[in-house]
């Protein structure tokens, strides 16, 4: 059994978590649940889960990151998702469920005529509701290795629990800067408008806005990859089963294959996403709007996958876009900032932030409160790697 870490010589009393996406909320949840800090507050500029953490797919995979730097984080997080779902009644409150996951190729030119192309035989793994021209279908995840949550409901359920049962405070305000005392230790966060919030530990979980926050952007780059999604409400939701689809979509008229994803949800909705490109992140998250052409393509994908998702068969609930937070080396940045004691960062989770939120939050809470992360080794994610590589 692992020996418990020695008590932190000087545990922080007042911890501020900045950013109310899944990473900030998970961190605030584990910090406040531990009861080790006298007070924990979360500062969000707009509303909790207003950005990618509210508009993501919510797909979770146990072993898809194996062999890379994210492998242990993803495995720990997949298990934590299961534990949290038991603790918070996840199947009922935020749509947690296990899934079968399939990959398939869909050629658009073979769909939409009302007549299914003759294919012999139909791929055995394809469920009945995938009645478009799906080919080369194979299972790439089972109910042991893949699952899903509704990301916005998940993030808000965690926040509500932390506020209600563990005394987390939520403040709406935009963090303008982090102040230090004369000894190079964090002392406060200053909000736009001048409000000063004293703190002896600060966690910056600003998602793609990390790249616009001077303290962080002076150390490393974070950029936003804009991705699109639509949410459909089919007339007959019971016809659609718990199968996530990873497509290779060949548009009619040629052009390169695209790789949209389709996630039916236990709420009866079907979520589709794809169409990403690197774009400037607007300052205000409420100003992120979808590109109409990208939304049109996702509608074509929906039609080609299943008659249940075509116009007239499904109501369009949402057409939206959000930004993946990406780092230049494609590895998240998690750890204490070099040169500013008591100031931590957690960002750059790219397309796996919903999966990796819980283990990131638990590990950062341990690092802040105990001086060492036990849930997962954070060494590979340290922001110090950028200082080292810049010196070379
Ligand atoms: C289309 C799409 C589908 C996805 N699907 C999946 C999936 O299926 N599975 C998966 O694991 N991941 C998925 N992701 C990735 C996942 O959504 C992200 O990795 C994750 O949401 C990032 O969380 P975050 O908390 O770092 O950032 P965000 O969700 O962007 O949150 C950052 C928050 O910080 C706030 N903020 C920023 N600056 C300030 C400031 N100065 N002061 C106060 N607040 C501030 C913002 O308002 C925002 O609320 C998907 C992403 C996209 C775009």
Tab-separated table of C-alpha atoms and ligand atoms in Angstrom:
chain	number	residue	atom	x	y	z
A	1	UNK	CA	0.000	0.000	0.000
A	2	UNK	CA	1.171	3.505	-0.775
A	3	UNK	CA	2.415	5.492	2.232
A	4	UNK	CA	0.382	8.661	2.748
A	5	UNK	CA	2.366	11.811	1.935
A	6	UNK	CA	3.774	13.862	4.816
A	7	UNK	CA	1.528	16.775	5.764
A	8	UNK	CA	2.167	19.914	3.760
A	9	UNK	CA	4.506	22.127	5.822
A	10	UNK	CA	2.335	25.144	5.133
A	11	UNK	CA	-1.048	24.172	3.646
A	12	UNK	CA	-2.898	26.972	1.839
A	13	UNK	CA	-5.852	28.519	3.619
A	14	UNK	CA	-7.594	30.391	0.816
A	15	UNK	CA	-7.569	28.737	-2.635
A	16	UNK	CA	-8.956	30.403	-5.781
A	17	UNK	CA	-9.699	28.355	-8.877
A	18	UNK	CA	-10.015	30.540	-11.987
A	19	UNK	CA	-12.141	29.217	-14.879
A	20	UNK	CA	-15.473	27.400	-14.613
A	21	UNK	CA	-14.970	24.749	-17.293
A	22	UNK	CA	-14.725	21.054	-16.518
A	23	UNK	CA	-11.069	21.354	-15.458
A	24	UNK	CA	-11.655	24.228	-13.022
A	25	UNK	CA	-14.853	22.705	-11.639
A	26	UNK	CA	-13.281	19.260	-11.092
A	27	UNK	CA	-10.331	20.928	-9.325
A	28	UNK	CA	-12.630	23.044	-7.149
A	29	UNK	CA	-14.721	19.958	-6.367
A	30	UNK	CA	-11.783	17.909	-5.067
A	31	UNK	CA	-10.226	20.884	-3.257
A	32	UNK	CA	-13.419	21.714	-1.391
A	33	UNK	CA	-14.321	18.068	-0.751
A	34	UNK	CA	-10.998	17.409	0.994
A	35	UNK	CA	-11.815	20.029	3.637
A	36	UNK	CA	-8.079	20.763	4.018
A	37	UNK	CA	-8.251	24.424	2.922
A	38	UNK	CA	-10.184	26.925	5.008
A	39	UNK	CA	-11.970	28.227	1.930
A	40	UNK	CA	-12.166	27.503	-1.789
A	41	UNK	CA	-13.719	29.796	-4.398
A	42	UNK	CA	-14.216	29.420	-8.155
A	43	UNK	CA	-14.051	32.523	-10.351
A	44	UNK	CA	-15.729	32.361	-13.776
A	45	UNK	CA	-16.000	35.261	-16.221
A	46	UNK	CA	-19.278	34.238	-17.865
A	47	UNK	CA	-21.203	31.164	-16.662
A	48	UNK	CA	-20.102	27.700	-15.574
A	49	UNK	CA	-19.603	25.298	-18.530
A	50	UNK	CA	-20.388	28.088	-21.015
A	51	UNK	CA	-17.625	27.014	-23.417
A	52	UNK	CA	-16.242	23.636	-24.610
A	53	UNK	CA	-17.137	22.012	-21.300
A	54	UNK	CA	-20.812	22.611	-22.045
A	55	UNK	CA	-20.727	21.892	-25.770
A	56	UNK	CA	-18.459	18.847	-26.020
A	57	UNK	CA	-19.469	15.310	-26.902
A	58	UNK	CA	-18.776	13.843	-23.468
A	59	UNK	CA	-17.252	10.641	-24.811
A	60	UNK	CA	-14.971	8.722	-22.406
A	61	UNK	CA	-12.464	5.984	-23.241
A	62	UNK	CA	-10.397	3.890	-20.870
A	63	UNK	CA	-7.483	2.888	-23.075
A	64	UNK	CA	-7.448	5.066	-26.193
A	65	UNK	CA	-4.592	7.182	-24.828
A	66	UNK	CA	-2.452	4.185	-23.796
A	67	UNK	CA	1.144	4.349	-24.954
A	68	UNK	CA	1.196	8.182	-24.900
A	69	UNK	CA	1.727	10.740	-22.132
A	70	UNK	CA	-2.025	10.850	-21.396
A	71	UNK	CA	-2.378	7.096	-20.825
A	72	UNK	CA	-2.229	6.970	-16.982
A	73	UNK	CA	-4.260	10.199	-16.636
A	74	UNK	CA	-7.001	8.824	-18.894
A	75	UNK	CA	-7.173	5.469	-17.120
A	76	UNK	CA	-7.347	7.125	-13.678
A	77	UNK	CA	-9.989	9.525	-14.968
A	78	UNK	CA	-12.139	6.847	-16.591
A	79	UNK	CA	-12.260	5.055	-13.208
A	80	UNK	CA	-12.976	8.296	-11.369
A	81	UNK	CA	-15.877	9.007	-13.751
A	82	UNK	CA	-17.367	5.651	-12.787
A	83	UNK	CA	-16.897	6.423	-9.066
A	84	UNK	CA	-18.352	9.927	-9.414
A	85	UNK	CA	-21.351	8.567	-11.314
A	86	UNK	CA	-22.057	6.245	-8.372
A	87	UNK	CA	-21.579	9.089	-5.872
A	88	UNK	CA	-23.660	11.691	-7.735
A	89	UNK	CA	-26.286	9.446	-9.308
A	90	UNK	CA	-24.664	10.168	-12.684
A	91	UNK	CA	-26.968	8.019	-14.842
A	92	UNK	CA	-29.946	10.075	-13.702
A	93	UNK	CA	-28.408	13.513	-13.151
A	94	UNK	CA	-25.977	13.816	-16.054
A	95	UNK	CA	-26.524	10.941	-18.462
A	96	UNK	CA	-23.556	8.762	-17.518
A	97	UNK	CA	-23.716	5.406	-19.275
A	98	UNK	CA	-21.426	2.873	-20.881
A	99	UNK	CA	-21.512	2.497	-24.664
A	100	UNK	CA	-20.496	0.361	-27.563
A	101	UNK	CA	-18.330	2.319	-29.986
A	102	UNK	CA	-18.061	1.680	-33.715
A	103	UNK	CA	-15.987	3.056	-36.550
A	104	UNK	CA	-17.447	3.082	-40.061
A	105	UNK	CA	-17.159	4.702	-43.461
A	106	UNK	CA	-20.155	6.597	-44.850
A	107	UNK	CA	-20.186	7.578	-48.522
A	108	UNK	CA	-22.647	10.430	-48.890
A	109	UNK	CA	-23.321	9.825	-52.595
A	110	UNK	CA	-24.932	6.500	-51.690
A	111	UNK	CA	-27.434	8.072	-49.291
A	112	UNK	CA	-30.509	10.253	-49.518
A	113	UNK	CA	-32.218	8.592	-52.487
A	114	UNK	CA	-34.702	6.857	-50.210
A	115	UNK	CA	-33.317	3.571	-51.462
A	116	UNK	CA	-30.625	1.841	-49.519
A	117	UNK	CA	-27.725	0.742	-51.696
A	118	UNK	CA	-27.444	-2.976	-52.110
A	119	UNK	CA	-24.696	-4.121	-49.853
A	120	UNK	CA	-24.151	-7.724	-49.113
A	121	UNK	CA	-24.042	-8.561	-46.393
A	122	UNK	CA	-24.835	-5.643	-44.058
A	123	UNK	CA	-22.028	-5.275	-41.472
A	124	UNK	CA	-23.130	-7.378	-38.535
A	125	UNK	CA	-21.988	-4.854	-35.906
A	126	UNK	CA	-24.186	-2.055	-37.326
A	127	UNK	CA	-27.311	-1.382	-35.247
A	128	UNK	CA	-30.609	-1.029	-37.129
A	129	UNK	CA	-30.836	2.735	-36.622
A	130	UNK	CA	-27.628	3.260	-38.663
A	131	UNK	CA	-29.548	2.608	-41.876
A	132	UNK	CA	-27.527	4.782	-44.262
A	133	UNK	CA	-24.676	3.504	-46.414
A	134	UNK	CA	-22.324	2.578	-43.559
A	135	UNK	CA	-19.462	0.305	-44.602
A	136	UNK	CA	-16.419	-1.338	-43.046
A	137	UNK	CA	-18.018	-1.051	-39.625
A	138	UNK	CA	-16.109	-2.485	-36.688
A	139	UNK	CA	-16.281	-2.266	-32.912
A	140	UNK	CA	-13.530	-0.056	-31.482
A	141	UNK	CA	-14.843	0.168	-27.907
A	142	UNK	CA	-17.010	-1.935	-25.623
A	143	UNK	CA	-19.143	-1.164	-22.587
A	144	UNK	CA	-16.057	-2.008	-20.494
A	145	UNK	CA	-13.873	0.546	-22.244
A	146	UNK	CA	-16.140	3.359	-23.472
A	147	UNK	CA	-18.778	5.521	-21.772
A	148	UNK	CA	-20.334	8.987	-21.956
A	149	UNK	CA	-21.622	11.891	-19.904
A	150	UNK	CA	-23.595	14.988	-20.853
A	151	UNK	CA	-20.677	17.391	-20.297
A	152	UNK	CA	-22.649	20.442	-19.242
A	153	UNK	CA	-24.864	18.492	-16.841
A	154	UNK	CA	-21.786	16.685	-15.474
A	155	UNK	CA	-19.861	19.917	-14.834
A	156	UNK	CA	-22.862	21.590	-13.233
A	157	UNK	CA	-23.702	18.533	-11.095
A	158	UNK	CA	-20.172	18.537	-9.663
A	159	UNK	CA	-20.328	22.272	-9.015
A	160	UNK	CA	-23.747	22.043	-7.327
A	161	UNK	CA	-22.548	19.236	-5.048
A	162	UNK	CA	-19.413	21.199	-4.073
A	163	UNK	CA	-21.432	24.362	-3.352
A	164	UNK	CA	-24.170	22.548	-1.446
A	165	UNK	CA	-22.130	20.060	0.582
A	166	UNK	CA	-18.532	21.300	0.699
A	167	UNK	CA	-18.875	25.077	0.967
A	168	UNK	CA	-17.458	26.055	-2.443
A	169	UNK	CA	-18.060	29.736	-3.242
A	170	UNK	CA	-18.707	30.830	-6.859
A	171	UNK	CA	-17.812	34.335	-8.017
A	172	UNK	CA	-18.692	35.710	-11.462
A	173	UNK	CA	-15.879	38.000	-12.597
A	174	UNK	CA	-13.023	38.130	-15.072
A	175	UNK	CA	-9.572	37.483	-13.671
A	176	UNK	CA	-7.284	40.288	-14.868
A	177	UNK	CA	-4.035	39.321	-13.130
A	178	UNK	CA	-2.390	37.351	-10.357
A	179	UNK	CA	-0.353	39.276	-7.761
A	180	UNK	CA	2.680	38.045	-5.816
A	181	UNK	CA	4.227	39.138	-2.534
A	182	UNK	CA	7.837	40.285	-2.286
A	183	UNK	CA	9.019	36.704	-1.804
A	184	UNK	CA	7.715	35.429	-5.162
A	185	UNK	CA	4.648	33.778	-3.656
A	186	UNK	CA	1.106	34.273	-4.925
A	187	UNK	CA	-0.901	36.716	-2.782
A	188	UNK	CA	-4.089	37.665	-4.656
A	189	UNK	CA	-6.141	37.585	-7.809
A	190	UNK	CA	-7.339	40.904	-9.203
A	191	UNK	CA	-10.593	40.956	-11.178
A	192	UNK	CA	-11.495	43.334	-13.979
A	193	UNK	CA	-13.043	46.337	-12.238
A	194	UNK	CA	-10.427	46.185	-9.480
A	195	UNK	CA	-11.803	43.699	-6.952
A	196	UNK	CA	-8.880	42.083	-5.113
A	197	UNK	CA	-9.380	38.519	-3.881
A	198	UNK	CA	-6.639	37.443	-1.491
A	199	UNK	CA	-5.342	33.916	-1.904
A	200	UNK	CA	-2.393	31.803	-0.872
A	201	UNK	CA	-2.951	29.342	-3.731
A	202	UNK	CA	-4.364	30.027	-7.219
A	203	UNK	CA	-5.234	27.509	-9.948
A	204	UNK	CA	-5.563	28.880	-13.493
A	205	UNK	CA	-7.881	26.661	-15.557
A	206	UNK	CA	-8.720	29.108	-18.330
A	207	UNK	CA	-9.043	26.668	-21.235
A	208	UNK	CA	-8.236	28.299	-24.615
A	209	UNK	CA	-8.200	31.717	-22.918
A	210	UNK	CA	-4.905	30.661	-21.273
A	211	UNK	CA	-3.241	31.873	-24.467
A	212	UNK	CA	-4.599	35.377	-23.809
A	213	UNK	CA	-3.557	35.508	-20.148
A	214	UNK	CA	-0.173	37.246	-19.940
A	215	UNK	CA	1.217	35.267	-16.990
A	216	UNK	CA	0.692	32.012	-18.904
A	217	UNK	CA	1.346	33.174	-22.468
A	218	UNK	CA	4.742	34.511	-21.390
A	219	UNK	CA	5.695	30.906	-20.500
A	220	UNK	CA	4.010	28.743	-23.171
A	221	UNK	CA	1.505	28.905	-26.028
A	222	UNK	CA	-2.118	27.739	-25.856
A	223	UNK	CA	-4.271	28.103	-28.949
A	224	UNK	CA	-7.913	27.392	-29.724
A	225	UNK	CA	-9.117	24.886	-32.293
A	226	UNK	CA	-12.691	25.794	-33.213
A	227	UNK	CA	-14.995	22.783	-33.618
A	228	UNK	CA	-18.694	22.544	-34.477
A	229	UNK	CA	-21.582	20.501	-33.210
A	230	UNK	CA	-25.317	20.035	-33.622
A	231	UNK	CA	-27.813	18.470	-31.224
A	232	UNK	CA	-30.842	16.699	-32.710
A	233	UNK	CA	-34.018	15.477	-31.067
A	234	UNK	CA	-35.297	12.568	-33.167
A	235	UNK	CA	-39.042	11.938	-33.307
A	236	UNK	CA	-38.442	8.357	-32.276
A	237	UNK	CA	-35.614	8.445	-29.747
A	238	UNK	CA	-36.276	4.873	-28.621
A	239	UNK	CA	-35.209	3.665	-32.088
A	240	UNK	CA	-31.664	4.857	-31.411
A	241	UNK	CA	-29.391	2.731	-29.257
A	242	UNK	CA	-26.306	3.364	-27.100
A	243	UNK	CA	-23.708	3.214	-29.864
A	244	UNK	CA	-21.155	5.985	-30.420
A	245	UNK	CA	-19.985	6.309	-34.036
A	246	UNK	CA	-16.598	7.479	-35.301
A	247	UNK	CA	-17.030	8.121	-39.017
A	248	UNK	CA	-14.920	8.440	-42.065
A	249	UNK	CA	-17.346	10.580	-44.094
A	250	UNK	CA	-16.788	10.827	-47.847
A	251	UNK	CA	-18.715	13.872	-49.095
A	252	UNK	CA	-20.506	13.642	-52.427
A	253	UNK	CA	-18.721	15.679	-55.058
A	254	UNK	CA	-15.320	14.552	-53.797
A	255	UNK	CA	-12.985	16.265	-51.376
A	256	UNK	CA	-11.056	14.780	-48.504
A	257	UNK	CA	-12.665	12.368	-46.023
A	258	UNK	CA	-13.907	13.989	-42.799
A	259	UNK	CA	-14.063	12.420	-39.371
A	260	UNK	CA	-17.259	13.502	-37.591
A	261	UNK	CA	-18.499	11.754	-34.447
A	262	UNK	CA	-22.065	10.825	-33.452
A	263	UNK	CA	-23.163	10.348	-29.836
A	264	UNK	CA	-26.728	9.314	-29.016
A	265	UNK	CA	-27.505	10.344	-25.430
A	266	UNK	CA	-29.772	8.711	-22.869
A	267	UNK	CA	-31.816	11.929	-22.838
A	268	UNK	CA	-32.990	10.995	-26.355
A	269	UNK	CA	-30.819	13.636	-28.029
A	270	UNK	CA	-28.227	12.810	-30.669
A	271	UNK	CA	-25.047	14.925	-30.683
A	272	UNK	CA	-22.832	15.244	-33.787
A	273	UNK	CA	-19.491	17.063	-33.941
A	274	UNK	CA	-16.612	17.743	-36.305
A	275	UNK	CA	-15.360	20.444	-38.707
A	276	UNK	CA	-12.468	21.985	-36.799
A	277	UNK	CA	-9.987	24.715	-37.700
A	278	UNK	CA	-7.512	26.932	-35.888
A	279	UNK	CA	-9.097	30.354	-35.288
A	280	UNK	CA	-8.696	33.341	-33.001
A	281	UNK	CA	-10.578	32.844	-29.707
A	282	UNK	CA	-12.972	35.775	-29.025
A	283	UNK	CA	-12.466	37.455	-25.629
A	284	UNK	CA	-16.060	36.788	-24.605
A	285	UNK	CA	-17.192	33.109	-24.660
A	286	UNK	CA	-20.750	34.174	-25.520
A	287	UNK	CA	-19.424	35.573	-28.816
A	288	UNK	CA	-18.350	32.174	-30.158
A	289	UNK	CA	-20.679	31.420	-33.063
A	290	UNK	CA	-20.722	28.541	-35.541
A	291	UNK	CA	-19.734	28.872	-39.204
A	292	UNK	CA	-22.935	28.175	-41.240
A	293	UNK	CA	-21.067	26.041	-43.818
A	294	UNK	CA	-19.742	23.714	-41.099
A	295	UNK	CA	-23.216	23.294	-39.637
A	296	UNK	CA	-24.575	22.421	-43.097
A	297	UNK	CA	-21.991	19.656	-43.446
A	298	UNK	CA	-22.932	18.190	-40.037
A	299	UNK	CA	-26.596	18.128	-41.116
A	300	UNK	CA	-25.573	16.218	-44.252
A	301	UNK	CA	-23.658	13.762	-42.091
A	302	UNK	CA	-26.727	13.238	-39.877
A	303	UNK	CA	-28.938	12.559	-42.911
A	304	UNK	CA	-26.440	10.125	-44.390
A	305	UNK	CA	-26.040	8.135	-41.165
A	306	UNK	CA	-29.684	7.510	-40.336
A	307	UNK	CA	-33.159	8.317	-41.631
A	308	UNK	CA	-34.028	9.017	-37.955
A	309	UNK	CA	-31.708	12.024	-38.095
A	310	UNK	CA	-32.890	13.556	-41.368
A	311	UNK	CA	-34.965	16.725	-41.745
A	312	UNK	CA	-38.571	16.090	-40.787
A	313	UNK	CA	-37.514	13.180	-38.588
A	314	UNK	CA	-35.497	15.151	-36.036
A	315	UNK	CA	-35.844	18.580	-34.448
A	316	UNK	CA	-32.699	20.746	-34.407
A	317	UNK	CA	-32.049	21.614	-30.751
A	318	UNK	CA	-28.663	23.344	-31.085
A	319	UNK	CA	-26.174	24.525	-33.695
A	320	UNK	CA	-22.988	25.577	-31.924
A	321	UNK	CA	-19.206	25.908	-31.845
A	322	UNK	CA	-16.519	25.961	-29.172
A	323	UNK	CA	-12.742	25.896	-28.822
A	324	UNK	CA	-10.495	23.002	-27.874
A	325	UNK	CA	-7.605	24.241	-25.697
A	326	UNK	CA	-4.405	23.024	-27.400
A	327	UNK	CA	-0.711	23.324	-26.570
A	328	UNK	CA	2.155	23.437	-29.064
A	329	UNK	CA	3.483	20.025	-27.956
A	330	UNK	CA	-0.057	18.531	-27.745
A	331	UNK	CA	0.388	17.620	-24.072
A	332	UNK	CA	-1.680	19.315	-21.325
A	333	UNK	CA	0.082	21.711	-18.956
A	334	UNK	CA	-0.602	20.824	-15.321
A	335	UNK	CA	1.482	21.916	-12.350
A	336	UNK	CA	2.984	24.791	-10.406
A	337	UNK	CA	4.272	27.735	-12.450
A	338	UNK	CA	8.025	28.127	-12.317
A	339	UNK	CA	8.915	31.350	-10.499
A	340	UNK	CA	5.530	31.914	-8.830
A	341	UNK	CA	5.061	29.782	-5.747
A	342	UNK	CA	1.463	28.770	-5.041
A	343	UNK	CA	0.232	29.468	-8.595
A	344	UNK	CA	-0.810	26.399	-10.585
A	345	UNK	CA	-2.064	25.856	-14.124
A	346	UNK	CA	-4.266	23.127	-15.628
A	347	UNK	CA	-5.061	23.451	-19.322
A	348	UNK	CA	-4.383	22.145	-22.840
A	349	UNK	CA	-6.589	19.043	-22.636
A	350	UNK	CA	-7.533	19.345	-26.310
A	351	UNK	CA	-10.125	16.716	-27.309
A	352	UNK	CA	-9.963	14.804	-24.005
A	353	UNK	CA	-10.866	17.384	-21.359
A	354	UNK	CA	-14.180	15.832	-20.332
A	355	UNK	CA	-12.528	12.441	-19.944
A	356	UNK	CA	-9.492	13.812	-18.107
A	357	UNK	CA	-11.229	16.404	-15.911
A	358	UNK	CA	-11.676	14.222	-12.822
A	359	UNK	CA	-8.083	12.903	-12.542
A	360	UNK	CA	-6.693	16.338	-13.392
A	361	UNK	CA	-8.868	17.912	-10.683
A	362	UNK	CA	-8.024	15.279	-8.077
A	363	UNK	CA	-4.278	15.444	-8.820
A	364	UNK	CA	-4.138	19.253	-8.792
A	365	UNK	CA	-6.065	19.348	-5.503
A	366	UNK	CA	-3.484	16.970	-3.981
A	367	UNK	CA	-0.598	19.014	-5.367
A	368	UNK	CA	-2.035	22.220	-3.916
A	369	UNK	CA	-3.005	20.810	-0.523
A	370	UNK	CA	-0.361	18.150	0.084
A	371	UNK	CA	2.535	19.243	-2.112
A	372	UNK	CA	2.424	16.065	-4.234
A	373	UNK	CA	-0.093	14.453	-6.608
A	374	UNK	CA	-1.030	10.875	-5.736
A	375	UNK	CA	-3.840	10.175	-8.263
A	376	UNK	CA	-1.432	10.429	-11.176
A	377	UNK	CA	2.190	11.464	-11.677
A	378	UNK	CA	2.088	15.007	-13.080
A	379	UNK	CA	5.803	15.285	-13.915
A	380	UNK	CA	5.255	14.891	-17.686
A	381	UNK	CA	2.702	17.730	-17.651
A	382	UNK	CA	4.781	20.258	-15.710
A	383	UNK	CA	4.913	23.814	-17.120
A	384	UNK	CA	8.624	23.741	-16.220
A	385	UNK	CA	9.237	21.824	-19.467
A	386	UNK	CA	8.796	25.038	-21.455
A	387	UNK	CA	11.337	26.921	-19.354
A	388	UNK	CA	13.857	24.118	-19.885
A	389	UNK	CA	13.245	23.940	-23.629
A	390	UNK	CA	13.488	27.743	-24.007
A	391	UNK	CA	16.874	27.807	-22.276
A	392	UNK	CA	18.339	25.352	-24.812
B	1	LIG	C1	-16.818	19.886	-30.415
B	1	LIG	C2	-16.046	19.332	-29.231
B	1	LIG	C3	-16.281	18.030	-28.801
B	1	LIG	C4	-15.564	17.498	-27.721
B	1	LIG	N1	-15.827	16.220	-27.300
B	1	LIG	C5	-15.153	15.710	-26.248
B	1	LIG	C6	-15.417	14.399	-25.798
B	1	LIG	O1	-16.274	13.709	-26.362
B	1	LIG	N2	-14.692	13.903	-24.759
B	1	LIG	C7	-13.726	14.645	-24.139
B	1	LIG	O2	-13.087	14.141	-23.212
B	1	LIG	N3	-13.476	15.926	-24.520
B	1	LIG	C8	-14.145	16.462	-25.554
B	1	LIG	N4	-13.890	17.735	-25.980
B	1	LIG	C9	-12.817	18.496	-25.321
B	1	LIG	C10	-13.299	19.202	-24.056
B	1	LIG	O3	-14.517	19.835	-24.304
B	1	LIG	C11	-12.264	20.211	-23.579
B	1	LIG	O4	-10.984	19.623	-23.510
B	1	LIG	C12	-12.624	20.744	-22.192
B	1	LIG	O5	-13.963	21.169	-22.153
B	1	LIG	C13	-11.700	21.874	-21.780
B	1	LIG	O6	-12.101	22.282	-20.514
B	1	LIG	P1	-11.463	23.565	-19.832
B	1	LIG	O7	-12.058	23.678	-18.485
B	1	LIG	O8	-9.976	23.485	-19.940
B	1	LIG	O9	-11.854	24.770	-20.789
B	1	LIG	P2	-13.250	25.526	-21.063
B	1	LIG	O10	-14.387	24.609	-21.088
B	1	LIG	O11	-12.998	26.370	-22.255
B	1	LIG	O12	-13.420	26.433	-19.779
B	1	LIG	C14	-12.577	27.532	-19.505
B	1	LIG	C15	-13.387	28.501	-18.673
B	1	LIG	O13	-12.532	29.530	-18.197
B	1	LIG	C16	-13.254	30.741	-18.223
B	1	LIG	N5	-12.278	31.833	-18.272
B	1	LIG	C17	-11.361	32.066	-19.239
B	1	LIG	N6	-10.640	33.159	-18.937
B	1	LIG	C18	-11.116	33.636	-17.758
B	1	LIG	C19	-10.763	34.727	-16.916
B	1	LIG	N7	-9.768	35.586	-17.246
B	1	LIG	N8	-11.447	34.913	-15.752
B	1	LIG	C20	-12.445	34.041	-15.393
B	1	LIG	N9	-12.821	33.010	-16.168
B	1	LIG	C21	-12.158	32.788	-17.328
B	1	LIG	C22	-14.081	30.640	-19.493
B	1	LIG	O14	-15.179	31.522	-19.490
B	1	LIG	C23	-14.499	29.167	-19.473
B	1	LIG	O15	-15.727	28.982	-18.799
B	1	LIG	C24	-14.598	18.291	-27.055
B	1	LIG	C25	-14.385	19.620	-27.468
B	1	LIG	C26	-15.094	20.137	-28.542
B	1	LIG	C27	-14.829	21.557	-28.961
